[in-house]
Coordinates of C-alpha atoms in Angstrom, one line a residue:
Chain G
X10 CA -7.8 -27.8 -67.3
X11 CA -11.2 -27.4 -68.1
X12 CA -13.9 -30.6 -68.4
X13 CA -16.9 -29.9 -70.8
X14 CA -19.1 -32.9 -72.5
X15 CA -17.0 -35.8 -71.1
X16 CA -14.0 -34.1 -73.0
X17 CA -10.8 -32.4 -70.7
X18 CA -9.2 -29.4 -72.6
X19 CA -5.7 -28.9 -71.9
X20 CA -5.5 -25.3 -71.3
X21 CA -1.8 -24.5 -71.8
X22 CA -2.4 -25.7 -75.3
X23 CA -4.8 -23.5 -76.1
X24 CA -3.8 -20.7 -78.3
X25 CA -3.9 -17.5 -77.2
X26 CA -5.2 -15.7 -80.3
X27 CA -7.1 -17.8 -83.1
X28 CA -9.7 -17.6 -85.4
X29 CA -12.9 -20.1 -85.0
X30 CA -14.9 -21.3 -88.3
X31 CA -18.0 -21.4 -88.5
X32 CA -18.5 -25.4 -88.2
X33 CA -16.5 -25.3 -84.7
X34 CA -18.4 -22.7 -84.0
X35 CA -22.0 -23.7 -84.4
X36 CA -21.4 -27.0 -83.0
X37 CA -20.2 -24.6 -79.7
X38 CA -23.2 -23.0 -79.2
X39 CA -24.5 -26.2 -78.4
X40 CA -27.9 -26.9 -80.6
X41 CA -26.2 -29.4 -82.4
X42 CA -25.4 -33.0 -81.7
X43 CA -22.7 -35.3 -83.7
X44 CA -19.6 -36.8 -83.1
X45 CA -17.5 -33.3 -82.8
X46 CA -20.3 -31.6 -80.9
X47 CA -19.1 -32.0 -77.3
X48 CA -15.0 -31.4 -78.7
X49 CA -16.1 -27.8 -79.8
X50 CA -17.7 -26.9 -77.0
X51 CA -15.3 -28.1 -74.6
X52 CA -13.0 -26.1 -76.6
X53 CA -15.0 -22.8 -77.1
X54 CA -15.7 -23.4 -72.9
X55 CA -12.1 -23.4 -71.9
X56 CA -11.0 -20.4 -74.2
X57 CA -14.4 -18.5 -72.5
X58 CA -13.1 -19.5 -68.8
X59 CA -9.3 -19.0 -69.7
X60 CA -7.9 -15.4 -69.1
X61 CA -5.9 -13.5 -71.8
X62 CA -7.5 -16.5 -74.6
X63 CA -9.0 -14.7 -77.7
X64 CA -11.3 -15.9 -80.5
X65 CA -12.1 -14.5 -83.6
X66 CA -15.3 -14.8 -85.7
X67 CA -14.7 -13.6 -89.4
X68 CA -17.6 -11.4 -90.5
X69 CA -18.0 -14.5 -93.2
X70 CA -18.7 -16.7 -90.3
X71 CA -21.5 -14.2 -89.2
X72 CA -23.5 -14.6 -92.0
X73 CA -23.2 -18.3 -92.7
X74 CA -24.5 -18.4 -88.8
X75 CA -27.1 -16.4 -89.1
X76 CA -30.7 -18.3 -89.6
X77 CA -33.3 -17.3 -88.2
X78 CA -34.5 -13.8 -86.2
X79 CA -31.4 -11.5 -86.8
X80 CA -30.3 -10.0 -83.3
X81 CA -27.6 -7.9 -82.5
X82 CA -24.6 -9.7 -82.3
X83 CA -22.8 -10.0 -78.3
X84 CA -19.8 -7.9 -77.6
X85 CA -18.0 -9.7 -75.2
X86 CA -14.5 -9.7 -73.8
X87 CA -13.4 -13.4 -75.3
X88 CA -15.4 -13.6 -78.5
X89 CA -14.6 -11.2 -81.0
X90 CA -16.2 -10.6 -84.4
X91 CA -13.5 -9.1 -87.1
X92 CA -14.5 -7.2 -90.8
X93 CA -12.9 -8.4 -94.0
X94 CA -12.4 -4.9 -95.0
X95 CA -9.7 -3.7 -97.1
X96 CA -6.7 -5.1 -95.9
X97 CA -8.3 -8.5 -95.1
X98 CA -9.3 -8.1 -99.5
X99 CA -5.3 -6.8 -101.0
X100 CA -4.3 -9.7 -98.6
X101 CA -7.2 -12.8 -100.2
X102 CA -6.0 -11.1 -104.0
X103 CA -2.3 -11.0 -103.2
X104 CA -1.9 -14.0 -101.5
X105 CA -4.8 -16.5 -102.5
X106 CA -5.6 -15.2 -106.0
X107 CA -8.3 -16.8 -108.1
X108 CA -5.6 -18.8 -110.1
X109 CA -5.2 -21.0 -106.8
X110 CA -8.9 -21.1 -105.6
X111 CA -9.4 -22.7 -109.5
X112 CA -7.2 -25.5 -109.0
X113 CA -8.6 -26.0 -105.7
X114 CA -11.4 -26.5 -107.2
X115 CA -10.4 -29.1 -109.8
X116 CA -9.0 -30.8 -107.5
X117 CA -11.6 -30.9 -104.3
X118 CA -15.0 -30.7 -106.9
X119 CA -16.3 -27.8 -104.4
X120 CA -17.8 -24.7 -106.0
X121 CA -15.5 -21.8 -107.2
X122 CA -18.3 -19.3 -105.3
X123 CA -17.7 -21.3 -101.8
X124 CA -14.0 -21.4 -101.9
X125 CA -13.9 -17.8 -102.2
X126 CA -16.0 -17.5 -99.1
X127 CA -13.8 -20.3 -97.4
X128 CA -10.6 -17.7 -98.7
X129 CA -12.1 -14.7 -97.3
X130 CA -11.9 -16.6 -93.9
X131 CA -8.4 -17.3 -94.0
X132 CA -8.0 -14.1 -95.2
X133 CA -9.6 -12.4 -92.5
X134 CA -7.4 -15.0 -90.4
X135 CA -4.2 -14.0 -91.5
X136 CA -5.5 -10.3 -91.9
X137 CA -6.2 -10.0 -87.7
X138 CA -2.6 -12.0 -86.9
X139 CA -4.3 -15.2 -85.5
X140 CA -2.2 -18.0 -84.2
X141 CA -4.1 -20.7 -85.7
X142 CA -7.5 -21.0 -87.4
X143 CA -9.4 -23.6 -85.4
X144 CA -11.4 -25.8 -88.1
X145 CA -13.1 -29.3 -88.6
X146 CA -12.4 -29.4 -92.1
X147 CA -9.8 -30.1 -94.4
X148 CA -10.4 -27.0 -97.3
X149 CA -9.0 -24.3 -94.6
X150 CA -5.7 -26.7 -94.2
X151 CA -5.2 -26.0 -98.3
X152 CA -5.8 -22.6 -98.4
X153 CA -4.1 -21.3 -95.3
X154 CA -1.0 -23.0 -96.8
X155 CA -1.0 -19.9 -98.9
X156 CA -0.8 -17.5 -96.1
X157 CA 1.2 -19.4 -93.5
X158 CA -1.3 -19.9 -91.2
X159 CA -1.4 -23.3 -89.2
X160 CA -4.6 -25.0 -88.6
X161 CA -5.6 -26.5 -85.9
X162 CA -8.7 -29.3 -85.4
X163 CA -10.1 -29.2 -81.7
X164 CA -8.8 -31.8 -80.3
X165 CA -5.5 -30.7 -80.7
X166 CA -6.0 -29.2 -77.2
X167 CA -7.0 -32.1 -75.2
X168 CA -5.6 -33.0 -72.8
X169 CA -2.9 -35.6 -73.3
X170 CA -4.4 -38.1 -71.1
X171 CA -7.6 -38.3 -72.3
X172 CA -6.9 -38.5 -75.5
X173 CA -5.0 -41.4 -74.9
X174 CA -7.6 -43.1 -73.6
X175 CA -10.0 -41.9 -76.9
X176 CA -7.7 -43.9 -78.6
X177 CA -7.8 -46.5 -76.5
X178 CA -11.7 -46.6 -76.5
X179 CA -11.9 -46.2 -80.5
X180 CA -9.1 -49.3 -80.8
X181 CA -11.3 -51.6 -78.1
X182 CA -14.4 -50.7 -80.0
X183 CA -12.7 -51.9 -82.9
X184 CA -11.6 -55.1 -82.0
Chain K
X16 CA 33.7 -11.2 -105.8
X17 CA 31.2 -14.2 -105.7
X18 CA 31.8 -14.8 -102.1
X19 CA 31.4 -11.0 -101.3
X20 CA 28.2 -11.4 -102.8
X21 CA 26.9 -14.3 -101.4
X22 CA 27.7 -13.2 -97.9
X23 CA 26.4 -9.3 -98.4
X24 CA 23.3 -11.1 -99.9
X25 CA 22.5 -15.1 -99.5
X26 CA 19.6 -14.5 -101.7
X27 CA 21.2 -13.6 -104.9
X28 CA 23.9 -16.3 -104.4
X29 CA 20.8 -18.6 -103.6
X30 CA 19.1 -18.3 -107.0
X31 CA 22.1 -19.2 -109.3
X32 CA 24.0 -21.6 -107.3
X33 CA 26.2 -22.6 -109.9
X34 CA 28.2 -19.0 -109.3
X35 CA 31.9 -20.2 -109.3
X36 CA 33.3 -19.4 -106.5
X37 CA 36.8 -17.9 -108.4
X38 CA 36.9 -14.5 -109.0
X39 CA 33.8 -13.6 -111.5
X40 CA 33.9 -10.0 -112.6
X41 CA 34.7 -9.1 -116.3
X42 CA 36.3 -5.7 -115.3
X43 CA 37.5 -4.9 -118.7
X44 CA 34.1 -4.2 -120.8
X45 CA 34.1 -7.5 -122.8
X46 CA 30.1 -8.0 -121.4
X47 CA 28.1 -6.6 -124.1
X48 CA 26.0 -3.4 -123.6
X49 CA 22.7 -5.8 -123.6
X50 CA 23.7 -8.1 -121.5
X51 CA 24.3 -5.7 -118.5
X52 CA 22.3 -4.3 -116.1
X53 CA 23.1 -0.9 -114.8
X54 CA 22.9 0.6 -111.3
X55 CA 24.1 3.6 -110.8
X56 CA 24.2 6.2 -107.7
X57 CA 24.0 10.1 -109.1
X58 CA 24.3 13.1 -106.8
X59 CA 25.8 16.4 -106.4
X60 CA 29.3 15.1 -105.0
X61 CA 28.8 12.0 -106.0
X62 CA 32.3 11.0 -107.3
X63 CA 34.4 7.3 -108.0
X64 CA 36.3 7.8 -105.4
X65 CA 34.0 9.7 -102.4
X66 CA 30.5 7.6 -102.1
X67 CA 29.0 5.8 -99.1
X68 CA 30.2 2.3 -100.3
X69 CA 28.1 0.1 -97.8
X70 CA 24.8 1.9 -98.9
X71 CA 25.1 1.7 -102.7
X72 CA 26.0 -1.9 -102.6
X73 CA 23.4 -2.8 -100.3
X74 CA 20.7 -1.0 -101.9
X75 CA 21.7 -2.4 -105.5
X76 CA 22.1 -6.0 -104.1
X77 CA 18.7 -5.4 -102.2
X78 CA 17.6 -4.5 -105.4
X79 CA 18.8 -7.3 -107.7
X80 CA 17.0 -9.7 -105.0
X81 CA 14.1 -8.1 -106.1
X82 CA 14.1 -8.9 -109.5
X83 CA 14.6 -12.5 -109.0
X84 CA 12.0 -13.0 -106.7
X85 CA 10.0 -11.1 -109.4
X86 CA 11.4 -13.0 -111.9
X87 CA 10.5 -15.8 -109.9
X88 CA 7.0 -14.9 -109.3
X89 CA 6.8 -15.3 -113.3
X90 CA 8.4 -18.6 -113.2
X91 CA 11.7 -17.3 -114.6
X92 CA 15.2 -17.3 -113.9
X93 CA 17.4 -14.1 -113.6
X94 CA 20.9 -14.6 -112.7
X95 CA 23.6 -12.3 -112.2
X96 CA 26.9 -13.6 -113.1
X97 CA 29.3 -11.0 -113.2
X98 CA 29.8 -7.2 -112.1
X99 CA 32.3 -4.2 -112.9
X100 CA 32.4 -1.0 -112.4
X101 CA 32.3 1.8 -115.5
X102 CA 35.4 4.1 -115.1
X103 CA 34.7 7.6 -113.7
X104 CA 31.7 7.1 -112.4
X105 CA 29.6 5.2 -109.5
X106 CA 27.5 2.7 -111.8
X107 CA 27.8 -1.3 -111.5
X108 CA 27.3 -3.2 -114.3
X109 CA 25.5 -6.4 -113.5
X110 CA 26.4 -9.2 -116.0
X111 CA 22.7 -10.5 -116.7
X112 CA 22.2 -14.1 -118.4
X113 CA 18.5 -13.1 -119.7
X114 CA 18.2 -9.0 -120.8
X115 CA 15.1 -9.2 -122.0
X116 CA 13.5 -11.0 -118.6
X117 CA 15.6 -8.9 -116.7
X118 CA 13.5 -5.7 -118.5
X119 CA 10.1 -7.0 -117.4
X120 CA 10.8 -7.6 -114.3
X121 CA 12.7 -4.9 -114.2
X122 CA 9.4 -2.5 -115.4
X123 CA 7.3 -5.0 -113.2
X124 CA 9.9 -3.8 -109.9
X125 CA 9.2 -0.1 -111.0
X126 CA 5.4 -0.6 -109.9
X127 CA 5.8 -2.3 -107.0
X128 CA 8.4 0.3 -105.8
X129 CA 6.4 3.2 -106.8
X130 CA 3.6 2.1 -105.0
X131 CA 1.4 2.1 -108.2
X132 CA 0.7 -1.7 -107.8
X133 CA 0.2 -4.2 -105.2
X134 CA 3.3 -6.4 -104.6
X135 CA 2.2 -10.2 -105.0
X136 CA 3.0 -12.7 -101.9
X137 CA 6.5 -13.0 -101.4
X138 CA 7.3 -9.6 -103.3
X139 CA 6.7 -7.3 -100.5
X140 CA 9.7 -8.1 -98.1
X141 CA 12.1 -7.5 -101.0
X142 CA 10.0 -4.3 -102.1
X143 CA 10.8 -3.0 -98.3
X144 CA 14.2 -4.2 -98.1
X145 CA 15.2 -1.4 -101.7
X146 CA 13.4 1.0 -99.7
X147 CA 14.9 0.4 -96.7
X148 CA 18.5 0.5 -98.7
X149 CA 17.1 3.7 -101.1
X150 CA 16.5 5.5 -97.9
X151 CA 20.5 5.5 -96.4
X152 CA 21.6 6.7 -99.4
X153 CA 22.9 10.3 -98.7
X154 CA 20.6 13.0 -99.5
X155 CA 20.3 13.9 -102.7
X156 CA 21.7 10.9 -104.0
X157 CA 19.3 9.0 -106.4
X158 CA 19.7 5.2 -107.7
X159 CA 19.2 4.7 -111.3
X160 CA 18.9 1.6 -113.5
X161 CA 19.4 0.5 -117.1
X162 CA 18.6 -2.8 -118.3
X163 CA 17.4 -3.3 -122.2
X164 CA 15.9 0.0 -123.4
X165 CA 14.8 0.6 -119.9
X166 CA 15.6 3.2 -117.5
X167 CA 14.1 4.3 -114.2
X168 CA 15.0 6.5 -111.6
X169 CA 14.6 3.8 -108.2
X170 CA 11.5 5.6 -106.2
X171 CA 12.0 6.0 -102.1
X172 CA 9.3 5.2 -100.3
X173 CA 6.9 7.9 -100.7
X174 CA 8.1 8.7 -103.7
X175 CA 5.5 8.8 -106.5
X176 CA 3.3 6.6 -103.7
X177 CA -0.2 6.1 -104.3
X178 CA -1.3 9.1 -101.8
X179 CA -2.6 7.6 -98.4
X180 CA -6.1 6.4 -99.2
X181 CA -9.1 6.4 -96.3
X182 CA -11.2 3.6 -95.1
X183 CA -13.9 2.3 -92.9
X184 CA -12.9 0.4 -90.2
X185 CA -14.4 -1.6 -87.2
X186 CA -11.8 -2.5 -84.3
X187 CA -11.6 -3.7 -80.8
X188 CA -9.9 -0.7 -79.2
X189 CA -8.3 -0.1 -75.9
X190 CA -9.3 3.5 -74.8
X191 CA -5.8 5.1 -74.2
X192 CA -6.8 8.8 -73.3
X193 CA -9.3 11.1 -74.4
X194 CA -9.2 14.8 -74.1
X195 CA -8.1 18.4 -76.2
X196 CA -9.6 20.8 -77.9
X197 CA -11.1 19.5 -80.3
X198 CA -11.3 16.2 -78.5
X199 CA -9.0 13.3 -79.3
X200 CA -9.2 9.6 -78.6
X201 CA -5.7 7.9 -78.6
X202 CA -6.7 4.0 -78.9
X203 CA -5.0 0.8 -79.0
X204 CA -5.4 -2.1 -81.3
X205 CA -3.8 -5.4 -81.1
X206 CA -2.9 -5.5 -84.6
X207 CA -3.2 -2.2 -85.7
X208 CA -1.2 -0.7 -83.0
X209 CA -1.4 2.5 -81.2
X210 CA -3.1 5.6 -83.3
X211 CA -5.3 8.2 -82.7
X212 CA -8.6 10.4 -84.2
X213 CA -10.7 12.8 -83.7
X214 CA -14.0 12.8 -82.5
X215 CA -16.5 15.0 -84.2
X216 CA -18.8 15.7 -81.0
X217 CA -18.1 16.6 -76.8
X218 CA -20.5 14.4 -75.9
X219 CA -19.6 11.4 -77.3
X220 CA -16.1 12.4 -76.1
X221 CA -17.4 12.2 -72.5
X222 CA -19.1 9.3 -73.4
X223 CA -15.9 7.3 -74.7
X224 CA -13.9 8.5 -72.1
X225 CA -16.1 6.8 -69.3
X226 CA -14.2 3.8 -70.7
X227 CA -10.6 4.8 -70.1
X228 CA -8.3 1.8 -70.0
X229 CA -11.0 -0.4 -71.0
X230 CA -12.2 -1.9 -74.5
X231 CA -14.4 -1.3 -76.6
X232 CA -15.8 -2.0 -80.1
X233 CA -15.3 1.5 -82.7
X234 CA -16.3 2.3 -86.1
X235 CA -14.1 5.0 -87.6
X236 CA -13.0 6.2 -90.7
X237 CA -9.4 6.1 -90.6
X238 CA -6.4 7.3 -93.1
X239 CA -3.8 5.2 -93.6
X240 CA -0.4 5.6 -94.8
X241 CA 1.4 4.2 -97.6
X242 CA 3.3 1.6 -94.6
X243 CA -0.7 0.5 -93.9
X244 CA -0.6 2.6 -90.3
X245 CA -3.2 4.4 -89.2
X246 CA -2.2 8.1 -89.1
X247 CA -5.2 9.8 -89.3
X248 CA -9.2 9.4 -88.5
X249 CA -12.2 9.9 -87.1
X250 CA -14.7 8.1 -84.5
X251 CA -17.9 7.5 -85.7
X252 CA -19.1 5.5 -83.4
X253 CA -18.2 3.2 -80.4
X254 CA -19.9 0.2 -78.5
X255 CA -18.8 -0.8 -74.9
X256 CA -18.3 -4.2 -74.0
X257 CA -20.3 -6.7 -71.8
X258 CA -18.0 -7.3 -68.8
X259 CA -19.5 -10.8 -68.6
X260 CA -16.9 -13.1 -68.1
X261 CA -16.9 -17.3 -68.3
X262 CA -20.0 -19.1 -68.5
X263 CA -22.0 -16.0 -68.1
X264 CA -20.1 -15.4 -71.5
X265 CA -20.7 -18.5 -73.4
X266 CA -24.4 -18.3 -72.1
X267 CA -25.1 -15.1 -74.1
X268 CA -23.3 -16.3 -77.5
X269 CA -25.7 -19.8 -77.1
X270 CA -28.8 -17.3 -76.2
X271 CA -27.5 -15.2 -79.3
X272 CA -27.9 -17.9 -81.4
X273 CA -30.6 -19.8 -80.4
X274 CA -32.4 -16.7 -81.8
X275 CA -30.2 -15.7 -84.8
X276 CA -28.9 -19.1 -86.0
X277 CA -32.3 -20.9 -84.8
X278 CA -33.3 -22.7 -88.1
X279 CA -29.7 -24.4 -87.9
X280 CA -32.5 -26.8 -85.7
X281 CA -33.6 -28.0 -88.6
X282 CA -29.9 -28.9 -90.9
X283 CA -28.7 -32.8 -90.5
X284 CA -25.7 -31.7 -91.4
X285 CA -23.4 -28.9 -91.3
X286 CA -21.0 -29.4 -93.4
X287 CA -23.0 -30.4 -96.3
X288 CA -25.0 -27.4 -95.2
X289 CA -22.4 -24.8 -95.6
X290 CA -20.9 -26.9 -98.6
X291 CA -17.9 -27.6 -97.4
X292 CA -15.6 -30.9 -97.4
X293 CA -16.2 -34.0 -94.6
X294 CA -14.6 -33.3 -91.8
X295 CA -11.7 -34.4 -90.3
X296 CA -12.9 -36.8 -87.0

């Protein structure tokens, strides 16, 4: 078990291979405070400090990160960042073609141009045999449908006890 | 012969579910010519009574799976209701309810088995299993099919394949071994498996090889064959890997992008930032 940011990661949940977007991801590196800030990088911590755990970083993810003074990106043994290349692109035309990303976009009002980033990230996903993708919001859920890819949110992998007392918490802070 | 069927092939029996379960064939020609589909094995030696049994049923059940999930694909029904056999020769003679769908699928299965077009999802299982069944027929034995006008000899893989096609690729590699003349690098990928290439100069041979047994991050321009394996390629360049480990880790990402991802400082809001729906709290 690993403790980050008052939030205790089960370890043995943690998956060993997944795919981190880019909102879990820049709420990790820890400029960032909101409600999910201290989940993802309790989360990112325990994958770090947990031997034989792997995350990867679509290339998408890359550039939706990068603001500010470009620098060479880390290679590191836990943290891994993978191409769409041309695999990763038969896969997003084969399996998520343009037909679905349309009525995704009827149906969720987002922008036909974003969805097909959002795709190529599953894509990439499903391309580089991830477990899960590890995500905050709801759009990957829909498309990785399409590939068989499960989604997971964060706090999937806390620790049973403590999230029993989260929910005890948010239902006293209710009443 | 529904119950053979369905048990040498649930998906077939799966798709038309109404198949009685009495004895179907209409053995004595009374299907019309149009309303058949026609597989038949050809060969030197190839006679009624001396062919490998197991291998042309399985590869022509294989293959009618194939057109219903095509069909499918198209949001269409083929079923196969009946079969015989013609006299004096090795050719089944699928009873087919719809001809004509059965003929564009039927072309639309050509592609896909030749290699000449992507399968779409779902389509590529049943594209390997035809292979897979192509392949233990006896050499020199070829399938054939007739359905509607149409007739195609049923490729093997390779056959008329697209020829294997080269790209660029990036990969986390385990060094395997390095050495010959010229120098080769066997690597290991967790997804693309083992495979190896050639690098162009000694010195970055040496250079690799100080990383036996350990990873590192290559570029490479690799060959592929018609399966998607690497068979073939060439290092262009490699980058070894920070042997930090735990929070030494996680510190270098957060120093990364305190630099690269700095003006994040000044977003409210990530996800309306990158556009993308509310999250799930």
């Amino acid at each position: 078990m690993t403790k980050s940011a008052s939030v205790e990661i089960d370890t043995k949940l943690l998956p060993g291979r997944c795919l981190v977007d880019t909102g879990v991801l820049i709420r990790a590196m820890g400029q960032f405070e909101d409600e999910t800030a201290g989940l993802c990088q309790a989360f990112f911590d325990a994958m770090v400090k947990s031997k034989n755990k792997r995350m990867y970083v679509a290339a998408p993810t890359v550039a939706e990160m990068l603001r500010g003074n470009p620098q060479p990106l880390p290679r590191t043994r836990s943290l891994v960042v993978v191409s769409f290349d041309n695999s990763a692109a038969e896969l997003l035309g084969t399996e998520i073609p343009v037909r679905v990303l349309k009525e995704l976009r009827a149906n969720t009002g987002l922008s036909l141009s974003y969805l097909k980033y959002d795709a190529m990230i599953v894509a990439c996903a499903k391309r580089w045999n991830v477990e899960c993708i590890v995500a905050l919001d709801t759009d990957h859920v829909v498309l990785a449908t399409h590939v068989n890819m499960p989604v997971n949110h964060p706090r999937d992998f806390i620790h049973r006890q403590t999230r029993l007392q989260l929910v005890e918490i948010a239902a006293n802070s209710d009443s | 012969m529904s119950q053979w069927f369905r048990a040498l092939y649930p998906p077939v029996a799966r798709q038309c579910p109404l198949l009685p379960d009495t004895v179907l064939p209409v053995a004595r020609g009374r299907i019309s010519q149009s309303a058949e589909l026609s597989w038949e094995i050809r060969g030197a030696g190839v006679r009624p009574e001396r062919f490998d049994v197991p291998a042309a049923l399985g590869a022509a059940t294989a293959y009618l799976a194939l057109l219903q999930r095509v069909a499918e694909i198209r949001n269409e029904r083929l079923c196969f209701t009946g079969m015989r056999i013609e006299p004096g020769s090795v050719a089944f003679k699928f009873q087919v309810d719809e001809p004509v769908i059965a003929r564009t699928v039927a072309k639309d299965a050509k592609e896909y088995l030749e290699g000449r077009r992507l399968p779409p999802r779902g389509v590529t299982t049943r594209v390997r299993e035809v292979h897979s069944w192509v392949e233990r027929l006896p050499e020199g034995y070829t399938a054939h099919v007739r359905v509607a006008n149409f007739e195609s000899e049923v490729a093997r893989r390779g056959q008329n394949q697209m020829g294997p096609r080269a790209e660029w690729v990036e990969l986390r590699i385990i060094v395997m071994r390095v050495g010959g003349k010229p120098p080769k690098l066997a690597a290991f990928n967790e997804v693309e498996g083992g495979f190896t290439c050639a690098i162009s100069e000694e010195q970055q041979a040496q250079a690799i090889a100080r990383n036996l047994y350990r990873e590192v991050d290559m570029s490479a321009e690799i060959v592929r064959d018609i399966d998607g394996k690497i068979v073939d390629g060439t290092l262009i360049s490699f980058h070894e890997i920070d042997e930090i480990e735990g929070e030494a880790e996680a510190d270098a990402w957060r120093a990364w992008f305190s630099e690269a991802g700095g003006d994040w400082d000044e977003v409210e809001d990530i996800e309306v930032e990158l556009e993308r729906s509310r999250i799930i709290s």
